[in-house]
Coordinates of C-alpha atoms and ligand atoms in Angstrom, one line a residue:
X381 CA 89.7 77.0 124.1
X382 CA 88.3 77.3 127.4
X383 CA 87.3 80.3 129.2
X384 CA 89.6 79.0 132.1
X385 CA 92.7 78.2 129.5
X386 CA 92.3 81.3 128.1
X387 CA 92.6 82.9 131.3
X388 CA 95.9 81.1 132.6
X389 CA 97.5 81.2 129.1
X390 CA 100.2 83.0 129.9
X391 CA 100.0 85.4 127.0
X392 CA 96.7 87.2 128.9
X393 CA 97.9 90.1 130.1
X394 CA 95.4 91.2 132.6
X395 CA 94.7 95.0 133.5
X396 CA 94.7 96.2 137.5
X397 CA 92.2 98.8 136.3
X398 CA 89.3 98.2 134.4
X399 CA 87.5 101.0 132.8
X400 CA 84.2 101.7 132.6
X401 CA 81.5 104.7 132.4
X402 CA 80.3 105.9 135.2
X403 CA 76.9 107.9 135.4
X404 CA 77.8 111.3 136.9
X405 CA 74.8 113.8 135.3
X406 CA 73.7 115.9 138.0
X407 CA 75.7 113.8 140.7
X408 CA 78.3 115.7 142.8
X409 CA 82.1 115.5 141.8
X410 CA 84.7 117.5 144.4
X411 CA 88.1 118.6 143.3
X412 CA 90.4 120.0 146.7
X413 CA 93.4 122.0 145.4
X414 CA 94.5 125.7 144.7
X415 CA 96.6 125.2 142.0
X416 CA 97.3 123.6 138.8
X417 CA 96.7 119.7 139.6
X418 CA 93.1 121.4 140.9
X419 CA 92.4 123.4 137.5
X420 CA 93.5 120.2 135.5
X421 CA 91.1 117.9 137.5
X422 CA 88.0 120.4 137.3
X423 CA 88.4 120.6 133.2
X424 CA 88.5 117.3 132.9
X425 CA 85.3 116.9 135.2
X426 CA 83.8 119.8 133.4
X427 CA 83.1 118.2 130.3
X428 CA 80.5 116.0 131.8
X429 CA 77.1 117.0 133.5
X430 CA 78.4 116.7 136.7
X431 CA 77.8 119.0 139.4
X432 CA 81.4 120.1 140.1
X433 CA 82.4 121.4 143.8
X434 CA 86.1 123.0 143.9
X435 CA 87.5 123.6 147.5
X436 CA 89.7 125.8 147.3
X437 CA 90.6 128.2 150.1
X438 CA 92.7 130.7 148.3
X439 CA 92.6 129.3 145.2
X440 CA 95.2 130.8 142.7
X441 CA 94.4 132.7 140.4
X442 CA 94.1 131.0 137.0
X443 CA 91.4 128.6 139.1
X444 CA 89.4 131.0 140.2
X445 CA 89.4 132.5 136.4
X446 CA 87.8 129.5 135.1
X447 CA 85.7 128.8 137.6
X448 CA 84.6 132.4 137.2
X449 CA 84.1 131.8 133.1
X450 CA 82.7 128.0 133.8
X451 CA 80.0 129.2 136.6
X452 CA 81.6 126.5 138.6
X453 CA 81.1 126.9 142.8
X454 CA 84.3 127.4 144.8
X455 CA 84.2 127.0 148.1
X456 CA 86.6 129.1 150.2
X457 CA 87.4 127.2 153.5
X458 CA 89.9 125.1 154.6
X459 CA 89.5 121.7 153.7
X460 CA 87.3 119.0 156.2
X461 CA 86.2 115.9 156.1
X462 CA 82.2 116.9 155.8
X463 CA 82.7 118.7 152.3
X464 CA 82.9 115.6 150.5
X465 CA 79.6 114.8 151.9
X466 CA 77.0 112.9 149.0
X467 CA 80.1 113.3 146.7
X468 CA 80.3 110.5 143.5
X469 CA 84.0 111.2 143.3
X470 CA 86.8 113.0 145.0
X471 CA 90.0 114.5 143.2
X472 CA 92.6 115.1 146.1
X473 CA 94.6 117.7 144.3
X474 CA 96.1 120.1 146.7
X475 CA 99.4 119.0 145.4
X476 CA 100.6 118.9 149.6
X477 CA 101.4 115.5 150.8
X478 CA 99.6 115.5 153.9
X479 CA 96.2 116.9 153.0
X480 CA 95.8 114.6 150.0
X481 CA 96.3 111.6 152.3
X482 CA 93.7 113.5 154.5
X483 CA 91.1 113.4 151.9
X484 CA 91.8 110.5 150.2
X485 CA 91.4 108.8 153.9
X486 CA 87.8 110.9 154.7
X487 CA 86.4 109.7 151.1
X488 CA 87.5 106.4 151.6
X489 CA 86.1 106.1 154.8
X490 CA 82.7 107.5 153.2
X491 CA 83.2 104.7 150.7
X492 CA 83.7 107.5 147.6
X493 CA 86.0 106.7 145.0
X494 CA 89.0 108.7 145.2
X495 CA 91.6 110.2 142.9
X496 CA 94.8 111.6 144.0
X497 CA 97.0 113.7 141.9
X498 CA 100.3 111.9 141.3
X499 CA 100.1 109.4 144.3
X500 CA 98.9 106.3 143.0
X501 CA 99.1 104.6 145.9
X502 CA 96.3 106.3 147.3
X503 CA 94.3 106.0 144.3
X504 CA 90.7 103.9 143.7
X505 CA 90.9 105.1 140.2
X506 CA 92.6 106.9 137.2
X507 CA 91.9 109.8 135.3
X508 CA 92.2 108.5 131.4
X509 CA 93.2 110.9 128.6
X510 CA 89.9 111.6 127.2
X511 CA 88.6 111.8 123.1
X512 CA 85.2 113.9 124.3
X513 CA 82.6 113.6 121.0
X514 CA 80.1 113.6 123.6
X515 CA 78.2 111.2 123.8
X516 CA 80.8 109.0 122.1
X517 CA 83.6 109.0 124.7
X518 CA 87.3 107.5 123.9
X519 CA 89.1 106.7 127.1
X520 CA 92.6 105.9 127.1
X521 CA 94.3 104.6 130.2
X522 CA 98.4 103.0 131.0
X523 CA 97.6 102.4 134.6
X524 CA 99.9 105.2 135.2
X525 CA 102.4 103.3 133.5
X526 CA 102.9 106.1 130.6
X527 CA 100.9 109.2 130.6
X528 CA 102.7 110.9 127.6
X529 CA 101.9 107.3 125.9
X530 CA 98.4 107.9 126.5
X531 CA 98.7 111.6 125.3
X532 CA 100.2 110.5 121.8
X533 CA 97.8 107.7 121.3
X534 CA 94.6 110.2 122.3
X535 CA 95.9 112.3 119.4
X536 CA 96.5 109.9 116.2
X537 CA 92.7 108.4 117.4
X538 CA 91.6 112.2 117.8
X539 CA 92.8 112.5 113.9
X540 CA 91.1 109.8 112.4
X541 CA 87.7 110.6 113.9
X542 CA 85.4 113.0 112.5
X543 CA 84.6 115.9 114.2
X544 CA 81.0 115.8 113.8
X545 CA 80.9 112.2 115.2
X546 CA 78.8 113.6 118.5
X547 CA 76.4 114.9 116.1
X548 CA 76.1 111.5 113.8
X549 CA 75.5 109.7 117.4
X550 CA 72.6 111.6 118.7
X551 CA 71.0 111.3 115.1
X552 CA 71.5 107.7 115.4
X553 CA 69.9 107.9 119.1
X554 CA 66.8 109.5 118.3
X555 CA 66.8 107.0 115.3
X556 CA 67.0 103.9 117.5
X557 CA 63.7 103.4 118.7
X558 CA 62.1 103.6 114.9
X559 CA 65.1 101.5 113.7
X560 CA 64.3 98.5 116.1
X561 CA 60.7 98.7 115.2
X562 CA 61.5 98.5 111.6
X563 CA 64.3 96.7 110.9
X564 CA 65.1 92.8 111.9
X565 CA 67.4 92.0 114.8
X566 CA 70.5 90.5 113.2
X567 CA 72.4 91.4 109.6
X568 CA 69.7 93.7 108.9
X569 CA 69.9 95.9 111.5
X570 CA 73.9 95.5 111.4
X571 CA 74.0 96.7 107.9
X572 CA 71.5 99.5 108.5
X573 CA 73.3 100.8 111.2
X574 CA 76.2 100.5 109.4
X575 CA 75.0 102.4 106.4
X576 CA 74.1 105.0 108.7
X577 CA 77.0 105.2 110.2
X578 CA 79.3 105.0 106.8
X579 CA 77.2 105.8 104.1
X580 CA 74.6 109.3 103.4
X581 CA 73.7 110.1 106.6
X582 CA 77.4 110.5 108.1
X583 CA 78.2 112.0 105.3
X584 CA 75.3 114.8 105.3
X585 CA 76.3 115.4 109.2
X586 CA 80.1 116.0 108.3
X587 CA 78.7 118.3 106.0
X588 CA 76.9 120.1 108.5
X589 CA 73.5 119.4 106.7
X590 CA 71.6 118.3 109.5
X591 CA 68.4 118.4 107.5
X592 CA 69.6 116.2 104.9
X593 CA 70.8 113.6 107.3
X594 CA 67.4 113.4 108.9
X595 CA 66.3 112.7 105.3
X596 CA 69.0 110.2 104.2
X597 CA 68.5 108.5 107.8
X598 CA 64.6 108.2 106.7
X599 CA 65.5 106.7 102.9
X600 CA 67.7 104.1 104.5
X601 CA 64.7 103.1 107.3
X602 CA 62.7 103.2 104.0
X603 CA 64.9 100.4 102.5
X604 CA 66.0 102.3 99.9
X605 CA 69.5 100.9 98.9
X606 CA 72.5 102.5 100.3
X607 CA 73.6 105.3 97.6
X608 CA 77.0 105.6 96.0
X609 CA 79.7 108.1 96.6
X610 CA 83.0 109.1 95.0
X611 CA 85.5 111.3 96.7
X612 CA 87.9 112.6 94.4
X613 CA 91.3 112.8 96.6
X614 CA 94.3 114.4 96.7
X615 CA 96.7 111.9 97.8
X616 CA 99.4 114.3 97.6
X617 CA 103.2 114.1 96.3
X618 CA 103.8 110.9 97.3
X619 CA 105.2 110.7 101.3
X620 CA 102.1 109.0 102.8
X621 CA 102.1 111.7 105.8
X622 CA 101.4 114.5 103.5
X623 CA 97.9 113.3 103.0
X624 CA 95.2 115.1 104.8
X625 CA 93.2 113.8 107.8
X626 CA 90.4 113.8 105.7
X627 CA 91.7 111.6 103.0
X628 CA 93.1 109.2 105.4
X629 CA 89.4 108.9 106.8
X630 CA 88.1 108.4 103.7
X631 CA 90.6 106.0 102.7
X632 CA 89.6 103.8 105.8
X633 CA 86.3 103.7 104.9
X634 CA 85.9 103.2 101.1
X635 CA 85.4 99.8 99.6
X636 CA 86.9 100.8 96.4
X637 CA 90.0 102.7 95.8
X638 CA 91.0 103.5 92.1
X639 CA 94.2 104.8 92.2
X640 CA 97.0 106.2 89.7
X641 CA 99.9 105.2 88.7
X642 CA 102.0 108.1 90.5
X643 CA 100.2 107.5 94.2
X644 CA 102.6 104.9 95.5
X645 CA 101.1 102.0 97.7
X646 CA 102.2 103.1 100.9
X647 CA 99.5 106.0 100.3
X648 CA 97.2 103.5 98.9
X649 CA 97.8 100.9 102.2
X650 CA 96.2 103.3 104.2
X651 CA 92.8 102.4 102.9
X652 CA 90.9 99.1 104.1
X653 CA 92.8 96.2 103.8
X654 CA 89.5 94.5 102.7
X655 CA 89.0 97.2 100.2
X656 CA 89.0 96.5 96.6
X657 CA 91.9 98.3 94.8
X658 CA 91.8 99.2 90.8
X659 CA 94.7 100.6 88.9
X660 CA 93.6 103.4 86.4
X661 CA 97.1 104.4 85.7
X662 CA 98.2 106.4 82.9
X663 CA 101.5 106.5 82.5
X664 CA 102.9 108.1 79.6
X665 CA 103.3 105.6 76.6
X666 CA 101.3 102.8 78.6
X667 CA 97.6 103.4 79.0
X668 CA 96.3 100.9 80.6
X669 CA 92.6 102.6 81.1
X670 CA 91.1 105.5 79.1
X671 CA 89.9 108.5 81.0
X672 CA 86.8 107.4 79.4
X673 CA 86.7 103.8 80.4
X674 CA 87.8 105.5 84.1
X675 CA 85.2 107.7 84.3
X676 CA 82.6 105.1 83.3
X677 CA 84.6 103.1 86.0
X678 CA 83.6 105.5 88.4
X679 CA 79.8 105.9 87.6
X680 CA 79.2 102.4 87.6
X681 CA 80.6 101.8 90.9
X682 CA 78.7 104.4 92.3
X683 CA 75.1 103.2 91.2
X684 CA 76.7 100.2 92.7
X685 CA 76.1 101.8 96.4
X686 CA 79.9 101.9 96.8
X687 CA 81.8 104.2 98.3
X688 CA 84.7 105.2 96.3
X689 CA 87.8 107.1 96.6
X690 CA 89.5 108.1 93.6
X691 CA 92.8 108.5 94.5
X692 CA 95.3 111.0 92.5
X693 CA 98.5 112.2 93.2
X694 CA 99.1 116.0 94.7
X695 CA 96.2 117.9 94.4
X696 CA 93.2 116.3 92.1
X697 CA 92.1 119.4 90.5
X698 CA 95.5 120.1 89.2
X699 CA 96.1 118.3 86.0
X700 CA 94.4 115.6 87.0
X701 CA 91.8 115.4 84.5
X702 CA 88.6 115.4 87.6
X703 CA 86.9 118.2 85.4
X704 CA 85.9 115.0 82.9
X705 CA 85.6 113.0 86.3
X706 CA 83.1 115.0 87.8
X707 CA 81.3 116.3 84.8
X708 CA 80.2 112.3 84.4
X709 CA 79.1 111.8 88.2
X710 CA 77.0 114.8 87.8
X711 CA 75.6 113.6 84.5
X712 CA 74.9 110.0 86.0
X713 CA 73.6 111.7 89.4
X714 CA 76.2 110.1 91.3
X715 CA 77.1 111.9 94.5
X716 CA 80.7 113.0 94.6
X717 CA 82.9 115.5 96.9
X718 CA 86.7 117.0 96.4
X719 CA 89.0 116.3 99.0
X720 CA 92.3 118.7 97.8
X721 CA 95.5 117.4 98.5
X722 CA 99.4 119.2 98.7
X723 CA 100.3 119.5 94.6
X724 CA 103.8 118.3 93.1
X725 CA 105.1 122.2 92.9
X726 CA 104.1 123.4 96.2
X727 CA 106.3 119.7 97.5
X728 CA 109.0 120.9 95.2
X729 CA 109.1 123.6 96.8
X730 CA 109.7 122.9 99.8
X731 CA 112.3 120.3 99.5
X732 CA 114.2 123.6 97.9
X733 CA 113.1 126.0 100.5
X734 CA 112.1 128.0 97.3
X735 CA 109.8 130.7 98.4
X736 CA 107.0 130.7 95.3
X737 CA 105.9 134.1 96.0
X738 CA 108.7 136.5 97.4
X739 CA 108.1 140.2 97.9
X740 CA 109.4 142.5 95.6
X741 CA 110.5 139.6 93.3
X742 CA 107.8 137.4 92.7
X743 CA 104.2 137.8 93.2
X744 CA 102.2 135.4 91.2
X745 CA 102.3 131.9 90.1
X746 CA 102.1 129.9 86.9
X747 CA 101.1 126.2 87.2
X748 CA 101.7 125.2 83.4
X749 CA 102.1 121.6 81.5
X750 CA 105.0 120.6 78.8
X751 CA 101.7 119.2 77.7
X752 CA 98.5 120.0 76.4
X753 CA 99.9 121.8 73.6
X754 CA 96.6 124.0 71.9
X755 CA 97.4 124.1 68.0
X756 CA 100.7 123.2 68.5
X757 CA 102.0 126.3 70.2
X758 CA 102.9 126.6 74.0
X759 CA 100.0 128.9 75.6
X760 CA 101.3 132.2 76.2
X761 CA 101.8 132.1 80.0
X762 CA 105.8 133.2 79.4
X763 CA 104.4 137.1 79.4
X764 CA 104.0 136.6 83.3
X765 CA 106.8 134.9 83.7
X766 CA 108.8 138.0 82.6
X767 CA 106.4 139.9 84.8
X768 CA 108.7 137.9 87.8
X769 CA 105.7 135.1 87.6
X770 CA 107.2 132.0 89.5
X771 CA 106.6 128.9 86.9
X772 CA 105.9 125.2 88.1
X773 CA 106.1 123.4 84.8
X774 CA 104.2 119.8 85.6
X775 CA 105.0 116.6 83.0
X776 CA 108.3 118.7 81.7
X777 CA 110.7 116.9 81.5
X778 CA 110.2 115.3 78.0
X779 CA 110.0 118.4 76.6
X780 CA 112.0 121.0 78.8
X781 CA 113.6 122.3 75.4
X782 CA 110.7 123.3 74.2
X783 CA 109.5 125.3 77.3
X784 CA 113.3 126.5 78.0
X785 CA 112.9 128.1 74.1
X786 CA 109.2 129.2 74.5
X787 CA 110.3 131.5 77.6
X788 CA 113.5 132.1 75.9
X789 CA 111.9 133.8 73.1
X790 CA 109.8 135.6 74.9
X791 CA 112.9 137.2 76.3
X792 CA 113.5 135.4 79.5
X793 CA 117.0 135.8 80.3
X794 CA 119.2 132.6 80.1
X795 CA 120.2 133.6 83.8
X796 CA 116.8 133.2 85.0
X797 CA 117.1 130.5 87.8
X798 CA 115.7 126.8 87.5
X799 CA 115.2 124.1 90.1
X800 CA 114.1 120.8 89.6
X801 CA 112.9 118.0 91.7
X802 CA 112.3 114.4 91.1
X803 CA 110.1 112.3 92.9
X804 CA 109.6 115.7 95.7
X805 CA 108.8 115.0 98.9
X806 CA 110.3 111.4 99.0
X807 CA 113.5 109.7 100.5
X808 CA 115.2 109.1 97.6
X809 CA 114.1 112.6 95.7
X810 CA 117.2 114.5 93.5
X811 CA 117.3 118.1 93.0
X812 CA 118.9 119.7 90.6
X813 CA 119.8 123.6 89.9
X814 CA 120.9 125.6 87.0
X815 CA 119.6 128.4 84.8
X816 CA 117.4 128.4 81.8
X817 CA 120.2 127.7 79.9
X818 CA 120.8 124.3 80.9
X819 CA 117.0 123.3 80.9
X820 CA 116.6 121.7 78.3
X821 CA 119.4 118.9 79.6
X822 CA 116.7 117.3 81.5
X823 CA 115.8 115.8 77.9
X824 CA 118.7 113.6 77.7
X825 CA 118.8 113.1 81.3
X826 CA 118.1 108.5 80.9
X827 CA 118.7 108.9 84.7
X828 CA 115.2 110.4 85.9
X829 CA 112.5 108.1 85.7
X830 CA 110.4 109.0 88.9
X831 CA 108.2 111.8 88.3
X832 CA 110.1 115.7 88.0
X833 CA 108.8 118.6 88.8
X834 CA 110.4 122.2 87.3
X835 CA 110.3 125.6 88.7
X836 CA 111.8 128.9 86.9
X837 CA 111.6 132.5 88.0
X838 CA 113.9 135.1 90.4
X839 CA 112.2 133.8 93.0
X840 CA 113.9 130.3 92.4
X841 CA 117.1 132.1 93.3
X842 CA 116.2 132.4 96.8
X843 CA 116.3 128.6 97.0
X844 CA 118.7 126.6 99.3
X845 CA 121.1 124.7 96.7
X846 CA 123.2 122.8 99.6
X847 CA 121.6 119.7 98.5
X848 CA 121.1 120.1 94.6
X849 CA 123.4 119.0 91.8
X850 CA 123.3 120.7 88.1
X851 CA 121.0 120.1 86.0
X852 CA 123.2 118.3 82.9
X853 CA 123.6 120.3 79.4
X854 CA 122.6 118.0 75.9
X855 CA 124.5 119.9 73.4
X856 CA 121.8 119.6 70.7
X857 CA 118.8 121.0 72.8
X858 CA 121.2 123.5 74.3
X859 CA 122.4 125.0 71.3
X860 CA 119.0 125.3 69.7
X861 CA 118.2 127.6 72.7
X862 CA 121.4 129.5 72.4
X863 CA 120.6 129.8 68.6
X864 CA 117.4 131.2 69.4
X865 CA 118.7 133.5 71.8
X866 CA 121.4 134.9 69.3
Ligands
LIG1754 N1 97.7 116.3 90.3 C1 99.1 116.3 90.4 C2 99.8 116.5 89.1 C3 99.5 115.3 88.2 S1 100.4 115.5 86.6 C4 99.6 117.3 91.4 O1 98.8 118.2 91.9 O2 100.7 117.3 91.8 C5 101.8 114.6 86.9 C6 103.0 115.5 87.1 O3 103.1 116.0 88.4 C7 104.4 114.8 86.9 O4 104.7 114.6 85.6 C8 105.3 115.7 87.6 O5 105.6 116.8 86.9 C9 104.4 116.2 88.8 N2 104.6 115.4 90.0 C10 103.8 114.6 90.6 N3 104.3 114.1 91.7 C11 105.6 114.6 91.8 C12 106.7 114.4 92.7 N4 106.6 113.6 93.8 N5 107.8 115.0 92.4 C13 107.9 115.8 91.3 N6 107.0 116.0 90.4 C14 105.8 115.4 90.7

């Protein structure tokens, strides 16, 4: 299509304003205004080099504060004409009608650029809402059209960036010269710098290992391939906004995302859509990989150069098997990091508004398995729970009989309050209430097949049970319990 048929085609929508960056270090920028609009204008203006004027002459007093703090120059007279003089910009800000107009008219008659607080009409340009990882500068503008808008899109773009991105760019400054000596113009240079920007070097910057970077930044010149990396995530319980900023951004940029079977794919759609996706689930009764053939997975990817996110539900260090995970990376000398995520109990929890820990009732926690039974026998954790112990029983529901026993005969009374969530934290979660008593109904109970999280203590008696049903009784399981507590 032709530049002049793309232009008429009526779906070009074409912006009044067009941004640039202007070069204000050391250039003189003058704000006139007392109040508010003035303070505003002069932080904004402060976070460049520019050598900021305020005229101001009674400023109020939260101005003259931060110019105070800022060492920026007020000067106290009444506004004319001949303090805008050798000015790069103007910021009429006085918030009165009549004297913006004034200066708005003397800077354009001095051919300045001018910007007036809330009058767009007398405006030759717009402040934009501002993402400062100096010198990497996001600017966001509506035209005026929706300043909130620009506000909420400053801050989901502010999320996803990493806060050390300033730092990665000046690295990859004083690394340009070298780097167009070196490397050829073209894919080379586009996969160096995006190697750099992606791969070691970002991610000894985020770590605040400056040293390191200058080091991984010198492998990479060296053409040593790009190294591997495996971040072991917490994807959390399963709503995709209760993932951390951190494994979003790692999401974005892996090429490979393994992922288990509990992390539904709206989590896992966050991640590259170009991104290669393997399925290590292990779901009870159908392996589909071993935690061998997954940890293997892992290694081999990452002497591959790729970056990897292992993705596991809730929290990864909590029965999630990453102590065999990480004991293989560090045997293969694969570089790996932990990214922790919100756990299954502490979600539970809060679709109960069950407090865990509640003073004078509860003051520790048990994180426990229906699993992982050692020589057959449950592991003695029911002591504590006697002791007021608030316990988050994970993969229980297939044997919540057993665990309703265990703490029975330790002497946990049958009263002791039980909640129990399936599938916590998403829309179409049940919770369930009852005592310890009717635990071991969950057995029989055909109906759950999402995943269910339990919690039992006295603490669990402070939840809200407006929204829970009862947890069903199985007469079999039940009266096994009742025998034992005969
Ligand atoms: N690492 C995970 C736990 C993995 S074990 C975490 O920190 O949460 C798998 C068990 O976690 C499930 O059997 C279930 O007991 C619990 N679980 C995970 N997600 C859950 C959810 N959304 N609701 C209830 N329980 C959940």
């Amino acid at each position: 299509m032709s530049l002049r048929a793309l232009n008429s085609s009526p779906e070009v929508q074409r912006l009044n304003t067009f941004p640039i960056f202007m070069r204000v270090e050391g250039e003189v920028v003058v704000v006139v205004g007392e109040g508010d609009e003035a303070l505003a204008k002069a932080r904004l203006i402060a976070q460049s080099s520019a050598d900021l004027r305020v005229v101001a002459e009674n400023p109020e007093p939260a101005l003259e504060a931060w110019a105070d703090e800022n060492g920026v120059e007020i000067i106290r007279e009444s506004y004319r004409a001949s303090h805008l003089f050798g000015a790069a910009l103007v910021f009429a800000a006085s918030g009165e009608a009549e004297r913006d107009a004034r200066v708005a008219a003397d800077a354009r008659a001095a051919n300045i650029p001018v910007n007036a607080v809330d009058r767009p009409e007398l405006c030759d340009f717009f402040t934009p809402a501002l993402i400062n990882r100096a010198p990497v500068a996001i600017a966001i503008g509506t035209e005026g059209a929706g300043p909130v808008l620009a506000q909420i899109i400053r801050s989901r773009i502010d999320r996803i960036l990493p806060p050390a991105l300033g730092r990665l760019a000046q690295l990859a400054a004083s690394w340009r010269d070298a780097v167009e000596r070196i490397v050829p113009r073209g894919a080379a240079r586009r996969d160096f710098w995006k190697s750099f920007f992606e791969g070691e070097p970002a991610r000894a910057v985020a770590a605040g290992n400056d040293a390191e970077a200058e080091r991984a930044a010198e492998r990479l010149l060296s053409g040593a391939p790009a190294k591997g990396h495996v971040a072991l995530v917490g994807a959390g319980p399963g709503s995709e906004d209760l993932i951390t900023l951190r494994a979003h951004r790692l999401l974005m940029e892996a090429d490979v995302i393994v992922h288990d079977a509990l992390v539904p794919e709206a989590v896992v759609a966050l991640g590259r859509r170009d991104a290669e996706r393997i399925f290590a689930g292990k779901r009870k009764g159908c392996h589909s990989k071993s935690q061998n053939e997954i940890n293997e997975l892992l290694v081999e990817l990452g002497r591959k150069g790729k970056r990897v996110v292992r993705l596991k539900s809730g929290d990864p260090l909590v029965f999630g098997r990453a102590g065999e995970e990480m004991a293989a990376l560090r045997e293969a000398g694969v570089s790996y990091e932990v990214v922790p995520g919100v756990t299954a109990a502490f979600a539970a929890a809060a679709d109960f508004d069950l407090p865990l820990t509640l003073r004078g009732v509860a003051s520790s926690m048990v994180f426990t398995t229906g699993h992982d039974l050692k020589g057959g026998a449950l592991p003695d954790w029911a002591r504590l729970a006697i002791d007021g112990a608030t316990v988050a029983v994970y993969m229980g529901r297939s044997n919540a009989a057993e665990v309703a026993q265990h703490l029975a005969e330790a002497g946990l009374s049958p009263d002791t309050a039980v909640a129990v969530v399936e599938n916590a934290s998403l829309p179409h979660r049940r919770l369930f209430h009852g005592t310890l008593a009717d635990l071991p109904g969950l057995e029989s109970r055909e109906d759950l097949t999402g995943p269910v999280m339990t919690i039992i203590g006295d603490a669990v008696a402070g939840a809200n049970f407006r929204n829970s049903e009862p947890i069903a009784r199985r007469q079999g399981a039940e009266s096994k319990l009742e025998r034992t507590m005969r």
